[in-house]
mmCIF file of C-alpha atoms in Angstrom:
data_model
loop_
_atom_site.group_PDB
_atom_site.id
_atom_site.type_symbol
_atom_site.label_atom_id
_atom_site.label_comp_id
_atom_site.label_asym_id
_atom_site.label_seq_id
_atom_site.Cartn_x
_atom_site.Cartn_y
_atom_site.Cartn_z
ATOM 1 C CA MET A 8 0.000 0.000 0.000
ATOM 2 C CA MET A 9 1.317 3.438 -0.903
ATOM 3 C CA LYS A 10 1.313 5.932 1.959
ATOM 4 C CA HIS A 11 -0.802 8.508 0.132
ATOM 5 C CA GLN A 12 -3.705 6.129 -0.460
ATOM 6 C CA VAL A 13 -6.891 7.140 1.372
ATOM 7 C CA PRO A 14 -8.780 4.335 3.147
ATOM 8 C CA LEU A 15 -12.016 3.430 1.375
ATOM 9 C CA TYR A 16 -14.500 1.267 3.276
ATOM 10 C CA LEU A 17 -16.611 -0.445 0.625
ATOM 11 C CA PHE A 18 -19.994 -1.861 1.618
ATOM 12 C CA GLY A 19 -21.292 -4.265 -1.021
ATOM 13 C CA THR A 20 -20.925 -7.824 -2.237
ATOM 14 C CA PRO A 21 -18.827 -8.595 -5.317
ATOM 15 C CA GLY A 22 -19.982 -11.559 -7.370
ATOM 16 C CA PRO A 23 -20.326 -13.026 -10.876
ATOM 17 C CA VAL A 24 -24.105 -12.433 -11.186
ATOM 18 C CA GLY A 25 -26.237 -9.366 -10.567
ATOM 19 C CA GLY A 26 -25.912 -5.732 -11.570
ATOM 20 C CA ALA A 27 -24.497 -4.353 -8.326
ATOM 21 C CA SER A 28 -22.395 -7.444 -7.562
ATOM 22 C CA THR A 29 -20.691 -7.541 -10.956
ATOM 23 C CA LYS A 30 -20.204 -3.785 -10.819
ATOM 24 C CA ILE A 31 -18.382 -4.092 -7.489
ATOM 25 C CA LEU A 32 -16.339 -7.017 -8.811
ATOM 26 C CA ASP A 33 -15.088 -4.883 -11.698
ATOM 27 C CA LEU A 34 -14.654 -1.763 -9.563
ATOM 28 C CA LEU A 35 -12.364 -3.401 -7.004
ATOM 29 C CA PRO A 36 -9.194 -3.362 -9.152
ATOM 30 C CA LEU A 37 -9.952 0.198 -10.320
ATOM 31 C CA LEU A 38 -10.557 1.566 -6.833
ATOM 32 C CA SER A 39 -7.482 -0.229 -5.486
ATOM 33 C CA ARG A 40 -5.267 1.885 -7.742
ATOM 34 C CA ASN A 41 -6.063 5.021 -5.765
ATOM 35 C CA PHE A 42 -7.506 3.871 -2.448
ATOM 36 C CA ASP A 43 -6.675 1.470 0.340
ATOM 37 C CA VAL A 44 -9.882 -0.556 -0.135
ATOM 38 C CA LYS A 45 -11.354 -2.366 2.840
ATOM 39 C CA LEU A 46 -14.404 -4.434 1.941
ATOM 40 C CA VAL A 47 -16.964 -4.554 4.771
ATOM 41 C CA LEU A 48 -19.007 -7.779 4.718
ATOM 42 C CA GLY A 49 -22.053 -9.064 6.542
ATOM 43 C CA PRO A 50 -22.267 -12.473 8.284
ATOM 44 C CA ARG A 51 -23.759 -14.248 5.257
ATOM 45 C CA GLU A 52 -21.035 -12.977 2.919
ATOM 46 C CA LEU A 53 -18.312 -14.022 5.374
ATOM 47 C CA ARG A 54 -19.682 -17.585 5.248
ATOM 48 C CA HIS A 55 -19.578 -17.642 1.438
ATOM 49 C CA LYS A 56 -16.379 -19.594 0.770
ATOM 50 C CA PRO A 57 -15.951 -18.770 -2.965
ATOM 51 C CA LEU A 58 -16.150 -15.051 -2.163
ATOM 52 C CA ILE A 59 -13.615 -15.251 0.658
ATOM 53 C CA GLN A 60 -11.303 -17.379 -1.498
ATOM 54 C CA TYR A 61 -11.518 -14.811 -4.314
ATOM 55 C CA LEU A 62 -10.783 -11.871 -2.003
ATOM 56 C CA THR A 63 -7.885 -13.679 -0.358
ATOM 57 C CA ALA A 64 -6.383 -14.840 -3.652
ATOM 58 C CA ASN A 65 -6.456 -11.265 -4.981
ATOM 59 C CA SER A 66 -5.119 -9.725 -1.744
ATOM 60 C CA TYR A 67 -8.237 -7.632 -1.069
ATOM 61 C CA ASN A 68 -8.631 -6.577 2.543
ATOM 62 C CA PHE A 69 -11.965 -7.325 4.177
ATOM 63 C CA LEU A 70 -13.540 -7.155 7.617
ATOM 64 C CA SER A 71 -16.875 -7.933 9.198
ATOM 65 C CA ARG A 72 -19.480 -5.313 10.008
ATOM 66 C CA ALA A 73 -19.080 -6.299 13.656
ATOM 67 C CA LYS A 74 -15.422 -5.225 13.534
ATOM 68 C CA PHE A 75 -16.032 -1.905 11.801
ATOM 69 C CA PRO A 76 -13.938 0.641 13.731
ATOM 70 C CA ARG A 77 -15.568 3.160 16.038
ATOM 71 C CA LYS A 78 -13.234 5.863 14.728
ATOM 72 C CA ALA A 79 -11.763 5.880 11.241
ATOM 73 C CA TYR A 80 -10.257 8.106 8.592
ATOM 74 C CA GLY A 81 -11.296 8.101 4.946
ATOM 75 C CA ILE A 82 -14.400 7.490 2.890
ATOM 76 C CA ALA A 83 -17.218 4.947 3.003
ATOM 77 C CA LEU A 84 -18.811 3.848 -0.269
ATOM 78 C CA ALA A 85 -21.975 1.748 -0.031
ATOM 79 C CA ILE A 86 -23.423 0.144 -3.170
ATOM 80 C CA CYS A 87 -26.916 -1.367 -3.164
ATOM 81 C CA GLU A 88 -26.852 -2.636 0.429
ATOM 82 C CA LEU A 89 -30.533 -3.274 1.188
ATOM 83 C CA ASP A 90 -30.217 -2.925 4.968
ATOM 84 C CA PHE A 91 -27.503 -0.291 5.025
ATOM 85 C CA PHE A 92 -29.782 2.317 6.609
ATOM 86 C CA SER A 93 -32.282 0.132 8.478
ATOM 87 C CA SER A 94 -29.480 -1.783 10.234
ATOM 88 C CA GLY A 95 -27.944 1.420 11.596
ATOM 89 C CA GLN A 96 -24.727 0.878 9.615
ATOM 90 C CA ALA A 97 -24.960 4.283 7.918
ATOM 91 C CA GLN A 98 -25.156 5.983 11.311
ATOM 92 C CA ARG A 99 -22.131 3.989 12.540
ATOM 93 C CA VAL A 100 -20.194 5.113 9.465
ATOM 94 C CA LYS A 101 -20.917 8.767 10.207
ATOM 95 C CA ASP A 102 -20.241 8.349 13.927
ATOM 96 C CA ALA A 103 -16.807 6.948 13.000
ATOM 97 C CA GLY A 104 -16.015 10.220 11.225
ATOM 98 C CA LEU A 105 -16.192 9.044 7.603
ATOM 99 C CA LYS A 106 -17.688 10.759 4.595
ATOM 100 C CA LEU A 107 -20.484 8.608 3.159
ATOM 101 C CA VAL A 108 -20.992 8.062 -0.572
ATOM 102 C CA TRP A 109 -24.144 6.103 -1.413
ATOM 103 C CA SER A 110 -25.343 4.361 -4.584
ATOM 104 C CA ASN A 111 -28.829 2.847 -4.472
ATOM 105 C CA GLU A 112 -28.760 1.252 -7.987
ATOM 106 C CA MET A 113 -32.576 0.896 -7.993
ATOM 107 C CA MET A 114 -35.544 3.117 -8.858
ATOM 108 C CA TRP A 115 -37.016 3.115 -5.357
ATOM 109 C CA PRO A 116 -35.654 3.993 -1.900
ATOM 110 C CA PHE A 117 -34.483 1.316 0.527
ATOM 111 C CA ALA A 118 -35.803 1.021 4.082
ATOM 112 C CA GLY A 119 -34.627 3.988 6.138
ATOM 113 C CA GLU A 120 -32.977 5.740 3.189
ATOM 114 C CA SER A 121 -35.221 8.817 3.151
ATOM 115 C CA ASP A 122 -34.860 9.318 6.924
ATOM 116 C CA ALA A 123 -31.078 8.992 6.637
ATOM 117 C CA VAL A 124 -30.937 11.624 3.897
ATOM 118 C CA ARG A 125 -33.142 13.935 5.932
ATOM 119 C CA CYS A 126 -30.761 13.527 8.892
ATOM 120 C CA GLY A 127 -27.748 14.421 6.744
ATOM 121 C CA LEU A 128 -26.049 11.030 6.772
ATOM 122 C CA VAL A 129 -25.385 10.936 3.006
ATOM 123 C CA ASP A 130 -22.628 13.285 1.833
ATOM 124 C CA HIS A 131 -22.663 12.316 -1.851
ATOM 125 C CA VAL A 132 -25.129 10.224 -3.842
ATOM 126 C CA LEU A 133 -24.284 8.399 -7.075
ATOM 127 C CA PHE A 134 -26.827 7.784 -9.841
ATOM 128 C CA LEU A 135 -26.671 5.521 -12.874
ATOM 129 C CA SER A 136 -28.667 7.792 -15.188
ATOM 130 C CA THR A 137 -30.678 10.985 -15.406
ATOM 131 C CA ILE A 138 -33.818 8.814 -15.220
ATOM 132 C CA GLN A 139 -32.800 7.461 -11.816
ATOM 133 C CA GLN A 140 -31.704 10.913 -10.695
ATOM 134 C CA ASP A 141 -35.147 12.312 -11.588
ATOM 135 C CA ALA A 142 -36.853 9.558 -9.568
ATOM 136 C CA PHE A 143 -34.936 10.679 -6.453
ATOM 137 C CA ARG A 144 -34.935 14.403 -7.193
ATOM 138 C CA GLU A 145 -36.987 15.499 -4.194
ATOM 139 C CA MET A 146 -35.368 13.114 -1.703
ATOM 140 C CA TYR A 147 -31.826 14.186 -2.561
ATOM 141 C CA ARG A 148 -32.425 17.886 -3.108
ATOM 142 C CA GLY A 149 -29.403 19.736 -1.691
ATOM 143 C CA VAL A 150 -27.175 16.630 -1.549
ATOM 144 C CA LYS A 151 -24.061 16.515 -3.745
ATOM 145 C CA GLN A 152 -24.717 14.243 -6.738
ATOM 146 C CA SER A 153 -22.881 12.533 -9.603
ATOM 147 C CA ILE A 154 -24.037 10.370 -12.501
ATOM 148 C CA VAL A 155 -21.457 7.620 -12.908
ATOM 149 C CA GLY A 156 -23.192 4.953 -15.002
ATOM 150 C CA ASN A 157 -21.878 1.398 -14.884
ATOM 151 C CA TYR A 158 -18.443 -0.003 -15.593
ATOM 152 C CA ILE A 159 -17.733 -3.411 -17.135
ATOM 153 C CA ALA A 160 -14.163 -4.703 -17.294
ATOM 154 C CA PRO A 161 -13.700 -5.399 -21.031
ATOM 155 C CA ASP A 162 -11.074 -8.092 -20.457
ATOM 156 C CA SER A 163 -13.726 -10.194 -18.715
ATOM 157 C CA PHE A 164 -15.811 -10.388 -21.884
ATOM 158 C CA PRO A 165 -13.627 -11.034 -24.942
ATOM 159 C CA PHE A 166 -15.390 -10.846 -28.301
ATOM 160 C CA ILE A 167 -16.588 -14.178 -29.657
ATOM 161 C CA ASP A 168 -17.683 -14.363 -33.285
ATOM 162 C CA ARG A 169 -21.077 -16.062 -33.694
ATOM 163 C CA HIS A 170 -21.383 -15.222 -37.376
ATOM 164 C CA ASN A 171 -21.566 -18.894 -38.377
ATOM 165 C CA ALA A 172 -23.587 -20.092 -35.379
ATOM 166 C CA PRO A 173 -26.334 -22.557 -36.362
ATOM 167 C CA ASP A 174 -29.023 -20.656 -34.475
ATOM 168 C CA PHE A 175 -29.990 -17.166 -33.363
ATOM 169 C CA SER A 176 -30.062 -17.138 -29.576
ATOM 170 C CA ILE A 177 -32.224 -14.877 -27.408
ATOM 171 C CA GLY A 178 -31.549 -14.982 -23.696
ATOM 172 C CA ARG A 179 -31.274 -13.493 -20.254
ATOM 173 C CA LEU A 180 -28.898 -13.722 -17.278
ATOM 174 C CA SER A 181 -29.970 -12.850 -13.740
ATOM 175 C CA ARG A 182 -30.481 -14.155 -10.257
ATOM 176 C CA PRO A 183 -33.187 -16.865 -10.048
ATOM 177 C CA ASP A 184 -35.465 -14.451 -8.243
ATOM 178 C CA PRO A 185 -39.146 -14.473 -9.312
ATOM 179 C CA VAL A 186 -39.228 -10.663 -9.171
ATOM 180 C CA LYS A 187 -36.718 -10.663 -12.046
ATOM 181 C CA TYR A 188 -39.205 -12.446 -14.324
ATOM 182 C CA PRO A 189 -42.351 -10.653 -15.573
ATOM 183 C CA CYS A 190 -45.533 -12.709 -15.572
ATOM 184 C CA ASN A 191 -45.565 -12.942 -19.390
ATOM 185 C CA PHE A 192 -41.870 -13.841 -19.558
ATOM 186 C CA PRO A 193 -42.039 -16.803 -21.997
ATOM 187 C CA LEU A 194 -44.592 -15.224 -24.304
ATOM 188 C CA PHE A 195 -42.858 -11.984 -25.229
ATOM 189 C CA TYR A 196 -39.705 -13.948 -26.062
ATOM 190 C CA GLU A 197 -41.558 -16.273 -28.403
ATOM 191 C CA GLU A 198 -43.534 -13.436 -29.972
ATOM 192 C CA ILE A 199 -40.353 -11.747 -31.213
ATOM 193 C CA GLY A 200 -40.872 -14.042 -34.186
ATOM 194 C CA LEU A 201 -37.332 -14.511 -35.502
ATOM 195 C CA PRO A 202 -36.611 -17.645 -37.564
ATOM 196 C CA HIS A 203 -34.311 -20.429 -36.314
ATOM 197 C CA TRP A 204 -34.083 -19.000 -32.833
ATOM 198 C CA ARG A 205 -33.290 -20.555 -29.464
ATOM 199 C CA PHE A 206 -34.013 -19.249 -25.987
ATOM 200 C CA ARG A 207 -31.296 -19.533 -23.333
ATOM 201 C CA VAL A 208 -31.982 -18.620 -19.704
ATOM 202 C CA GLN A 209 -29.640 -18.475 -16.695
ATOM 203 C CA ALA A 210 -30.438 -18.638 -13.826
ATOM 204 C CA TRP A 211 -33.421 -20.965 -13.525
ATOM 205 C CA SER A 212 -34.818 -22.719 -10.477
ATOM 206 C CA ARG A 213 -37.480 -25.198 -9.427
ATOM 207 C CA GLU A 214 -39.490 -22.286 -8.026
ATOM 208 C CA LEU A 215 -39.454 -20.551 -11.415
ATOM 209 C CA ALA A 216 -40.364 -23.809 -13.159
ATOM 210 C CA ARG A 217 -43.462 -24.045 -10.932
ATOM 211 C CA MET A 218 -44.248 -20.369 -11.479
ATOM 212 C CA PHE A 219 -44.326 -20.843 -15.266
ATOM 213 C CA SER A 220 -45.733 -24.358 -15.332
ATOM 214 C CA TRP A 221 -48.739 -22.986 -17.265
ATOM 215 C CA HIS A 222 -46.492 -22.551 -20.317
ATOM 216 C CA LYS A 223 -45.368 -25.404 -22.539
ATOM 217 C CA PHE A 224 -41.662 -24.910 -23.176
ATOM 218 C CA ASP A 225 -40.612 -26.672 -26.374
ATOM 219 C CA ASN A 226 -37.144 -27.820 -27.422
ATOM 220 C CA ARG A 227 -36.128 -24.279 -28.396
ATOM 221 C CA TRP A 228 -35.663 -23.455 -24.708
ATOM 222 C CA GLU A 229 -32.492 -24.101 -22.689
ATOM 223 C CA PHE A 230 -32.396 -23.496 -18.941
ATOM 224 C CA TYR A 231 -29.339 -23.271 -16.679
ATOM 225 C CA PHE A 232 -29.180 -23.093 -12.908
ATOM 226 C CA THR A 233 -27.229 -20.363 -11.081
ATOM 227 C CA ASN A 234 -23.544 -20.385 -12.057
ATOM 228 C CA GLN A 235 -24.021 -23.571 -14.096
ATOM 229 C CA LEU A 236 -22.023 -21.741 -16.758
ATOM 230 C CA PRO A 237 -19.608 -18.862 -16.100
ATOM 231 C CA SER A 238 -21.341 -15.603 -17.015
ATOM 232 C CA ARG A 239 -19.034 -14.821 -19.927
ATOM 233 C CA VAL A 240 -19.454 -18.339 -21.352
ATOM 234 C CA PHE A 241 -23.239 -18.079 -21.146
ATOM 235 C CA LEU A 242 -23.285 -14.606 -22.677
ATOM 236 C CA SER A 243 -21.045 -15.777 -25.521
ATOM 237 C CA ARG A 244 -23.907 -18.077 -26.560
ATOM 238 C CA VAL A 245 -26.482 -15.285 -26.701
ATOM 239 C CA ASP A 246 -26.998 -13.003 -29.713
ATOM 240 C CA LEU A 247 -29.810 -10.883 -28.294
ATOM 241 C CA PHE A 248 -30.117 -10.103 -24.574
ATOM 242 C CA VAL A 249 -33.722 -9.341 -23.572
#
């Protein structure tokens, strides 16, 4: 660590699936160039062996929320932590003397977020787009703001030529959460109406299979469970992401 690097306490969970998780995964090497990054993890994340192995193998510092210091110097950056405000963690960050930068990543406030903003806990809020910024305009009036978009590490997704592929593949990649799938999910894919197409979906689950049991999936459909294929391998088999 270089002496001039400012400590950055990062609240969020890096991972291979999910908008916020993949964003954090790609941000870690970028942020580490200019900050002494300390990833702050909850109990569930600390029990996730692949995550801990990844952080250790790449020499990323991490600590538990329980061991977050009472007094600290630097900046706290929290990205899409659902309980960050309701758990009291935001207040602990401010009580420790840190500046707090917050990125919600969604179009709606999390539990306790509006109260925290009203109490002055958030020093700087990050938005992904002007659309998201407009949705929070009243809540964050008077708070310093930046639109930062999303970053994807290009080396993680090398170009793969599918020009001579035998089919045209339409697909999606997400967590196997029912809220990620609209109720007419199979129909609007099939109604695109392209010839010689296939449908590839990751991640799928038994719960989702029950949820869409009313639909007869034919042999054009391929389903993969969570992390059955590495994200970049799955995406290399998709021509159109819907």
